[in-house]
Tab-separated table of N, CA and C in Angstrom:
chain	number	residue	atom	x	y	z
A	10	UNK	N	-15.176	26.024	-16.406
A	10	UNK	CA	-16.475	26.684	-16.253
A	10	UNK	C	-16.202	28.112	-16.385
A	11	UNK	N	-16.954	28.773	-17.258
A	11	UNK	CA	-16.961	30.284	-17.369
A	11	UNK	C	-17.825	30.899	-16.303
A	12	UNK	N	-17.697	32.231	-16.195
A	12	UNK	CA	-18.412	32.837	-15.187
A	12	UNK	C	-19.977	32.898	-15.362
A	13	UNK	N	-20.475	32.863	-16.586
A	13	UNK	CA	-21.807	32.749	-16.859
A	13	UNK	C	-22.440	31.326	-16.363
A	14	UNK	N	-21.656	30.346	-16.777
A	14	UNK	CA	-22.053	28.909	-16.256
A	14	UNK	C	-22.006	28.819	-14.702
A	15	UNK	N	-21.021	29.567	-14.187
A	15	UNK	CA	-20.954	29.724	-12.732
A	15	UNK	C	-22.209	30.271	-12.058
A	16	UNK	N	-22.541	31.448	-12.658
A	16	UNK	CA	-23.773	32.136	-12.102
A	16	UNK	C	-24.931	31.366	-12.261
A	17	UNK	N	-25.111	30.714	-13.410
A	17	UNK	CA	-26.225	29.768	-13.717
A	17	UNK	C	-26.223	28.671	-12.586
A	18	UNK	N	-25.041	28.134	-12.331
A	18	UNK	CA	-25.012	27.005	-11.264
A	18	UNK	C	-25.449	27.573	-10.039
A	19	UNK	N	-25.008	28.758	-9.577
A	19	UNK	CA	-25.431	29.469	-8.399
A	19	UNK	C	-26.932	29.558	-8.290
A	20	UNK	N	-27.483	30.075	-9.485
A	20	UNK	CA	-28.943	30.211	-9.472
A	20	UNK	C	-29.764	28.923	-9.441
A	21	UNK	N	-29.302	27.941	-10.117
A	21	UNK	CA	-29.991	26.727	-10.426
A	21	UNK	C	-29.701	25.606	-9.431
A	22	UNK	N	-28.680	25.608	-8.718
A	22	UNK	CA	-28.179	24.518	-7.773
A	22	UNK	C	-27.996	25.004	-6.388
A	23	UNK	N	-26.935	26.054	-6.268
A	23	UNK	CA	-26.502	26.432	-4.944
A	23	UNK	C	-27.636	27.129	-4.274
A	24	UNK	N	-28.248	28.062	-4.850
A	24	UNK	CA	-29.267	28.843	-4.081
A	24	UNK	C	-30.469	28.001	-3.658
A	25	UNK	N	-31.076	27.145	-4.488
A	25	UNK	CA	-32.108	26.242	-4.072
A	25	UNK	C	-31.739	25.262	-2.969
A	26	UNK	N	-30.496	24.802	-3.055
A	26	UNK	CA	-29.993	24.046	-1.990
A	26	UNK	C	-29.776	24.733	-0.624
A	27	UNK	N	-29.275	25.932	-0.659
A	27	UNK	CA	-29.338	26.735	0.502
A	27	UNK	C	-30.669	27.014	1.112
A	28	UNK	N	-31.573	27.316	0.208
A	28	UNK	CA	-32.893	27.640	0.765
A	28	UNK	C	-33.559	26.421	1.357
A	29	UNK	N	-33.236	25.139	0.725
A	29	UNK	CA	-33.904	24.023	1.216
A	29	UNK	C	-33.320	23.686	2.622
A	30	UNK	N	-32.020	23.936	2.858
A	30	UNK	CA	-31.425	23.410	4.116
A	30	UNK	C	-31.350	24.639	5.257
A	31	UNK	N	-31.391	25.820	4.714
A	31	UNK	CA	-31.230	26.869	5.643
A	31	UNK	C	-32.171	28.173	5.562
A	32	UNK	N	-33.290	27.889	4.851
A	32	UNK	CA	-34.230	29.010	4.731
A	32	UNK	C	-33.733	30.020	3.655
A	33	UNK	N	-34.234	31.211	3.762
A	33	UNK	CA	-33.902	32.268	2.715
A	33	UNK	C	-32.865	33.147	3.207
A	34	UNK	N	-31.944	32.740	4.070
A	34	UNK	CA	-30.789	33.511	4.389
A	34	UNK	C	-30.880	34.369	5.630
A	35	UNK	N	-29.947	35.213	5.891
A	35	UNK	CA	-28.842	35.533	5.010
A	35	UNK	C	-27.746	34.546	5.063
A	36	UNK	N	-26.959	34.493	4.016
A	36	UNK	CA	-25.905	33.592	3.808
A	36	UNK	C	-24.458	34.205	3.893
A	37	UNK	N	-23.505	33.393	4.287
A	37	UNK	CA	-22.102	33.771	4.324
A	37	UNK	C	-21.426	32.767	3.511
A	38	UNK	N	-20.774	33.216	2.355
A	38	UNK	CA	-20.222	32.298	1.284
A	38	UNK	C	-18.718	32.145	1.620
A	39	UNK	N	-18.298	31.011	1.888
A	39	UNK	CA	-16.880	30.687	1.899
A	39	UNK	C	-16.382	30.359	0.513
A	40	UNK	N	-15.229	30.912	0.069
A	40	UNK	CA	-14.727	30.676	-1.256
A	40	UNK	C	-13.176	30.856	-1.155
A	41	UNK	N	-12.493	30.372	-2.243
A	41	UNK	CA	-11.067	30.360	-2.245
A	41	UNK	C	-10.468	31.473	-3.037
A	42	UNK	N	-11.259	32.406	-3.490
A	42	UNK	CA	-10.847	33.596	-4.201
A	42	UNK	C	-10.354	33.208	-5.593
A	43	UNK	N	-10.740	31.999	-6.135
A	43	UNK	CA	-10.322	31.678	-7.491
A	43	UNK	C	-11.019	32.682	-8.421
A	44	UNK	N	-10.556	32.715	-9.685
A	44	UNK	CA	-11.088	33.745	-10.610
A	44	UNK	C	-12.556	33.522	-10.922
A	45	UNK	N	-13.128	32.298	-10.915
A	45	UNK	CA	-14.449	32.106	-11.115
A	45	UNK	C	-15.368	32.721	-10.022
A	46	UNK	N	-14.809	32.686	-8.813
A	46	UNK	CA	-15.534	33.371	-7.680
A	46	UNK	C	-15.505	34.886	-7.667
A	47	UNK	N	-14.500	35.339	-8.136
A	47	UNK	CA	-14.216	36.845	-8.174
A	47	UNK	C	-14.506	37.633	-9.454
A	48	UNK	N	-15.040	36.894	-10.484
A	48	UNK	CA	-15.468	37.518	-11.730
A	48	UNK	C	-16.530	38.616	-11.429
A	49	UNK	N	-16.545	39.574	-12.333
A	49	UNK	CA	-17.585	40.656	-12.242
A	49	UNK	C	-19.000	40.066	-12.074
A	50	UNK	N	-19.206	39.110	-12.988
A	50	UNK	CA	-20.629	38.423	-13.026
A	50	UNK	C	-20.806	37.836	-11.710
A	51	UNK	N	-19.964	37.052	-11.133
A	51	UNK	CA	-20.205	36.324	-9.785
A	51	UNK	C	-20.349	37.387	-8.735
A	52	UNK	N	-19.501	38.454	-8.796
A	52	UNK	CA	-19.687	39.526	-7.689
A	52	UNK	C	-20.985	40.186	-7.760
A	53	UNK	N	-21.555	40.400	-8.926
A	53	UNK	CA	-22.817	40.999	-9.266
A	53	UNK	C	-23.903	40.056	-8.596
A	54	UNK	N	-23.653	38.757	-8.964
A	54	UNK	CA	-24.721	37.818	-8.457
A	54	UNK	C	-24.686	37.768	-6.867
A	55	UNK	N	-23.596	37.813	-6.283
A	55	UNK	CA	-23.513	37.808	-4.737
A	55	UNK	C	-24.219	39.048	-4.294
A	56	UNK	N	-23.812	40.132	-4.829
A	56	UNK	CA	-24.463	41.489	-4.384
A	56	UNK	C	-26.045	41.456	-4.511
A	57	UNK	N	-26.534	41.067	-5.722
A	57	UNK	CA	-27.949	41.041	-5.971
A	57	UNK	C	-28.671	40.106	-5.167
A	58	UNK	N	-28.107	38.937	-4.743
A	58	UNK	CA	-28.707	37.958	-3.877
A	58	UNK	C	-28.373	38.302	-2.457
A	59	UNK	N	-27.702	39.284	-2.195
A	59	UNK	CA	-27.484	39.595	-0.677
A	59	UNK	C	-26.618	38.610	0.004
A	60	UNK	N	-25.680	37.878	-0.725
A	60	UNK	CA	-24.897	36.927	-0.161
A	60	UNK	C	-23.608	37.618	0.262
A	61	UNK	N	-23.258	37.535	1.590
A	61	UNK	CA	-22.002	38.140	1.984
A	61	UNK	C	-20.893	37.087	1.832
A	62	UNK	N	-19.702	37.568	1.589
A	62	UNK	CA	-18.546	36.665	1.340
A	62	UNK	C	-17.630	36.681	2.577
A	63	UNK	N	-17.236	35.536	2.980
A	63	UNK	CA	-16.290	35.431	4.066
A	63	UNK	C	-14.901	35.888	3.695
A	64	UNK	N	-14.290	36.704	4.464
A	64	UNK	CA	-12.910	37.138	4.183
A	64	UNK	C	-12.130	35.859	4.391
A	65	UNK	N	-11.527	35.330	3.340
A	65	UNK	CA	-10.848	34.100	3.393
A	65	UNK	C	-9.520	34.109	2.606
A	66	UNK	N	-8.458	33.377	3.109
A	66	UNK	CA	-7.216	33.409	2.238
A	66	UNK	C	-7.437	32.773	0.866
A	67	UNK	N	-6.665	33.372	-0.184
A	67	UNK	CA	-6.748	32.819	-1.475
A	67	UNK	C	-6.161	31.367	-1.523
A	68	UNK	N	-6.891	30.569	-2.378
A	68	UNK	CA	-6.447	29.242	-2.610
A	68	UNK	C	-6.173	28.296	-1.424
A	69	UNK	N	-6.984	28.523	-0.447
A	69	UNK	CA	-6.846	27.754	0.856
A	69	UNK	C	-7.689	26.433	0.818
A	70	UNK	N	-7.356	25.533	0.000
A	70	UNK	CA	-8.101	24.410	-0.185
A	70	UNK	C	-8.019	23.415	1.051
A	71	UNK	N	-6.929	23.537	1.810
A	71	UNK	CA	-6.905	22.683	2.953
A	71	UNK	C	-7.991	23.029	3.992
A	72	UNK	N	-8.663	24.066	3.804
A	72	UNK	CA	-9.779	24.409	4.783
A	72	UNK	C	-11.174	24.297	4.184
A	73	UNK	N	-11.236	23.873	2.944
A	73	UNK	CA	-12.628	23.940	2.330
A	73	UNK	C	-13.097	22.460	2.064
A	74	UNK	N	-14.071	22.059	2.791
A	74	UNK	CA	-14.658	20.672	2.647
A	74	UNK	C	-15.017	20.341	1.242
A	75	UNK	N	-15.460	21.291	0.439
A	75	UNK	CA	-15.803	20.930	-0.916
A	75	UNK	C	-14.729	20.348	-1.781
A	76	UNK	N	-13.455	20.690	-1.436
A	76	UNK	CA	-12.352	20.171	-2.177
A	76	UNK	C	-12.147	18.620	-1.895
A	77	UNK	N	-12.495	18.248	-0.725
A	77	UNK	CA	-12.433	16.845	-0.346
A	77	UNK	C	-13.583	16.018	-0.963
A	78	UNK	N	-14.799	16.655	-0.951
A	78	UNK	CA	-15.929	16.172	-1.808
A	78	UNK	C	-15.655	15.960	-3.222
A	79	UNK	N	-15.010	17.002	-3.908
A	79	UNK	CA	-14.633	16.997	-5.257
A	79	UNK	C	-13.701	15.755	-5.527
A	80	UNK	N	-12.727	15.546	-4.549
A	80	UNK	CA	-11.701	14.418	-4.723
A	80	UNK	C	-12.513	13.152	-4.670
A	81	UNK	N	-13.525	12.989	-3.776
A	81	UNK	CA	-14.273	11.742	-3.624
A	81	UNK	C	-15.077	11.521	-4.877
A	82	UNK	N	-15.701	12.484	-5.493
A	82	UNK	CA	-16.368	12.380	-6.781
A	82	UNK	C	-15.439	11.960	-7.867
A	83	UNK	N	-14.282	12.514	-8.039
A	83	UNK	CA	-13.318	12.216	-8.993
A	83	UNK	C	-12.939	10.782	-8.820
A	84	UNK	N	-12.626	10.341	-7.564
A	84	UNK	CA	-12.249	8.821	-7.429
A	84	UNK	C	-13.407	7.981	-7.914
A	85	UNK	N	-14.623	8.316	-7.594
A	85	UNK	CA	-15.699	7.528	-7.974
A	85	UNK	C	-15.862	7.471	-9.533
A	86	UNK	N	-15.695	8.602	-10.092
A	86	UNK	CA	-15.887	8.720	-11.593
A	86	UNK	C	-14.709	8.036	-12.289
A	87	UNK	N	-13.511	8.149	-11.811
A	87	UNK	CA	-12.308	7.501	-12.436
A	87	UNK	C	-12.422	5.989	-12.299
A	88	UNK	N	-13.306	5.423	-11.420
A	88	UNK	CA	-13.336	3.977	-11.264
A	88	UNK	C	-14.374	3.382	-12.286
A	89	UNK	N	-15.022	4.299	-12.948
A	89	UNK	CA	-16.022	3.798	-13.993
A	89	UNK	C	-15.266	3.252	-15.156
A	90	UNK	N	-15.749	2.204	-15.721
A	90	UNK	CA	-15.054	1.487	-16.880
A	90	UNK	C	-15.113	2.390	-18.158
A	91	UNK	N	-16.283	3.043	-18.377
A	91	UNK	CA	-16.458	3.835	-19.639
A	91	UNK	C	-16.263	5.266	-19.300
A	92	UNK	N	-15.460	5.954	-19.940
A	92	UNK	CA	-15.210	7.429	-19.826
A	92	UNK	C	-16.239	8.212	-20.713
A	93	UNK	N	-17.008	9.069	-20.148
A	93	UNK	CA	-17.810	9.887	-20.994
A	93	UNK	C	-17.033	10.776	-22.055
A	94	UNK	N	-17.614	10.947	-23.166
A	94	UNK	CA	-16.972	11.674	-24.286
A	94	UNK	C	-17.470	13.140	-24.483
A	95	UNK	N	-18.486	13.381	-23.793
A	95	UNK	CA	-19.109	14.704	-24.018
A	95	UNK	C	-19.615	15.187	-22.634
A	96	UNK	N	-19.860	16.516	-22.502
A	96	UNK	CA	-20.472	17.079	-21.219
A	96	UNK	C	-21.860	16.407	-21.055
A	97	UNK	N	-22.617	16.161	-21.989
A	97	UNK	CA	-23.949	15.583	-21.928
A	97	UNK	C	-23.775	14.154	-21.304
A	98	UNK	N	-22.844	13.403	-21.808
A	98	UNK	CA	-22.611	12.036	-21.359
A	98	UNK	C	-22.121	12.012	-19.949
A	99	UNK	N	-21.497	13.096	-19.393
A	99	UNK	CA	-20.722	13.199	-18.070
A	99	UNK	C	-21.797	13.485	-17.012
A	100	UNK	N	-22.953	14.190	-17.384
A	100	UNK	CA	-23.887	14.722	-16.410
A	100	UNK	C	-24.464	13.548	-15.590
A	101	UNK	N	-24.972	12.580	-16.199
A	101	UNK	CA	-25.596	11.460	-15.417
A	101	UNK	C	-24.574	10.700	-14.526
A	102	UNK	N	-23.319	10.341	-14.999
A	102	UNK	CA	-22.395	9.716	-14.033
A	102	UNK	C	-22.063	10.723	-12.889
A	103	UNK	N	-21.887	11.952	-13.123
A	103	UNK	CA	-21.611	12.863	-11.988
A	103	UNK	C	-22.773	13.001	-11.013
A	104	UNK	N	-23.923	13.028	-11.480
A	104	UNK	CA	-25.054	12.994	-10.476
A	104	UNK	C	-25.260	11.672	-9.796
A	105	UNK	N	-25.033	10.508	-10.517
A	105	UNK	CA	-24.978	9.294	-9.866
A	105	UNK	C	-23.960	9.210	-8.699
A	106	UNK	N	-22.694	9.667	-9.097
A	106	UNK	CA	-21.669	9.575	-8.207
A	106	UNK	C	-22.036	10.534	-6.972
A	107	UNK	N	-22.547	11.757	-7.216
A	107	UNK	CA	-22.892	12.614	-6.090
A	107	UNK	C	-23.940	11.958	-5.161
A	108	UNK	N	-24.919	11.306	-5.775
A	108	UNK	CA	-25.963	10.751	-5.034
A	108	UNK	C	-25.492	9.517	-4.206
A	109	UNK	N	-24.533	8.901	-4.747
A	109	UNK	CA	-23.884	7.562	-4.142
A	109	UNK	C	-22.991	7.877	-2.902
A	110	UNK	N	-22.559	9.153	-2.701
A	110	UNK	CA	-21.806	9.456	-1.676
A	110	UNK	C	-22.667	9.468	-0.317
A	111	UNK	N	-22.424	8.654	0.649
A	111	UNK	CA	-23.213	8.667	1.834
A	111	UNK	C	-23.137	10.082	2.592
A	112	UNK	N	-24.268	10.408	3.166
A	112	UNK	CA	-24.366	11.656	4.001
A	112	UNK	C	-23.311	11.763	5.010
A	113	UNK	N	-22.890	10.636	5.664
A	113	UNK	CA	-21.961	10.589	6.614
A	113	UNK	C	-20.594	11.013	6.115
A	114	UNK	N	-20.230	10.791	4.786
A	114	UNK	CA	-19.035	11.371	4.247
A	114	UNK	C	-19.065	12.876	4.210
A	115	UNK	N	-20.105	13.461	3.787
A	115	UNK	CA	-20.218	14.843	3.724
A	115	UNK	C	-20.018	15.498	5.287
A	116	UNK	N	-20.666	14.789	6.182
A	116	UNK	CA	-20.731	15.166	7.647
A	116	UNK	C	-19.288	15.173	8.174
A	117	UNK	N	-18.526	14.044	7.830
A	117	UNK	CA	-17.147	13.881	8.187
A	117	UNK	C	-16.358	14.882	7.709
A	118	UNK	N	-16.377	15.306	6.466
A	118	UNK	CA	-15.570	16.382	5.911
A	118	UNK	C	-15.988	17.803	6.715
A	119	UNK	N	-17.146	18.054	7.074
A	119	UNK	CA	-17.563	19.322	7.584
A	119	UNK	C	-17.059	19.219	9.079
A	120	UNK	N	-17.294	18.060	9.690
A	120	UNK	CA	-16.928	18.028	11.109
A	120	UNK	C	-15.392	18.055	11.293
A	121	UNK	N	-14.648	17.730	10.350
A	121	UNK	CA	-13.222	17.864	10.434
A	121	UNK	C	-12.664	19.218	10.323
A	122	UNK	N	-13.450	20.204	10.145
A	122	UNK	CA	-13.020	21.568	9.862
A	122	UNK	C	-12.202	22.186	11.112
A	123	UNK	N	-12.647	21.967	12.264
A	123	UNK	CA	-11.810	22.573	13.407
A	123	UNK	C	-10.385	21.863	13.342
A	124	UNK	N	-10.217	20.635	13.097
A	124	UNK	CA	-8.859	20.078	13.077
A	124	UNK	C	-8.038	20.623	11.812
A	125	UNK	N	-8.761	20.802	10.681
A	125	UNK	CA	-7.987	21.374	9.598
A	125	UNK	C	-7.576	22.934	9.783
A	126	UNK	N	-8.441	23.564	10.427
A	126	UNK	CA	-8.174	25.003	10.862
A	126	UNK	C	-6.880	24.906	11.801
A	127	UNK	N	-6.900	24.052	12.871
A	127	UNK	CA	-5.898	24.099	13.745
A	127	UNK	C	-4.541	23.683	13.087
A	128	UNK	N	-4.616	22.659	12.135
A	128	UNK	CA	-3.422	22.223	11.338
A	128	UNK	C	-2.842	23.405	10.506
A	129	UNK	N	-3.859	24.225	9.878
A	129	UNK	CA	-3.302	25.279	9.149
A	129	UNK	C	-2.642	26.415	10.043
A	130	UNK	N	-3.178	26.650	11.212
A	130	UNK	CA	-2.608	27.485	12.190
A	130	UNK	C	-1.295	27.013	12.575
A	131	UNK	N	-1.167	25.696	12.894
A	131	UNK	CA	0.109	25.198	13.277
A	131	UNK	C	1.105	25.276	12.207
A	132	UNK	N	0.623	25.109	10.907
A	132	UNK	CA	1.697	25.235	9.793
A	132	UNK	C	1.818	26.658	9.365
A	133	UNK	N	1.293	27.667	10.157
A	133	UNK	CA	1.418	28.956	9.864
A	133	UNK	C	0.964	29.338	8.440
A	134	UNK	N	-0.108	28.792	7.991
A	134	UNK	CA	-0.688	28.911	6.731
A	134	UNK	C	-0.075	28.111	5.559
A	135	UNK	N	0.881	27.312	5.893
A	135	UNK	CA	1.498	26.442	4.904
A	135	UNK	C	0.719	25.145	4.619
A	136	UNK	N	1.209	24.223	3.921
A	136	UNK	CA	0.540	23.090	3.544
A	136	UNK	C	0.360	22.158	4.842
A	137	UNK	N	-0.795	21.365	4.793
A	137	UNK	CA	-1.118	20.474	5.960
A	137	UNK	C	-1.326	19.069	5.350
A	138	UNK	N	-1.556	18.159	6.172
A	138	UNK	CA	-1.749	16.786	5.759
A	138	UNK	C	-3.125	16.557	5.224
A	139	UNK	N	-3.924	17.635	5.239
A	139	UNK	CA	-5.299	17.361	4.814
A	139	UNK	C	-5.501	17.587	3.277
C-alpha cells in the first residue's frame, strides 16, 4: 500500500470508525513506525486531523492487537478454495472475512494487551510467545 492509499484508508475507513465508536476525538494513534505510518503524507494527515501519535517502539508487533487480527483474516482468506486474481476480486472476500470474525475475537486480542506488555517487559523488549 502506498502512502496515498494509506491516507485514503485513514479518511474513508479509520476515521469514520473512530468517530462511530469514540466520538470526534481527541485520538491517540498506536503504530509500529513502519514507513507507511511515517511517510510525509501520513504525518500531514495525522497533523491535519489532530491525531496524536503514541510514542512506541519500532516494529513492536508483539504489542499490537491488529497484527493478530490480520493473522486471523489471513487464515480465513487462505482457507478459501478460490484465490482472487485481482485487487477488485479480493475486496469482497476480505470484507466477508472481516465481518465473519466474531466480536469476541477482537475483544480477546485487546484484553490480552496487559499480558503481552508484561511478556515484552519480561523479555526486555525481545520476542515473546505472542
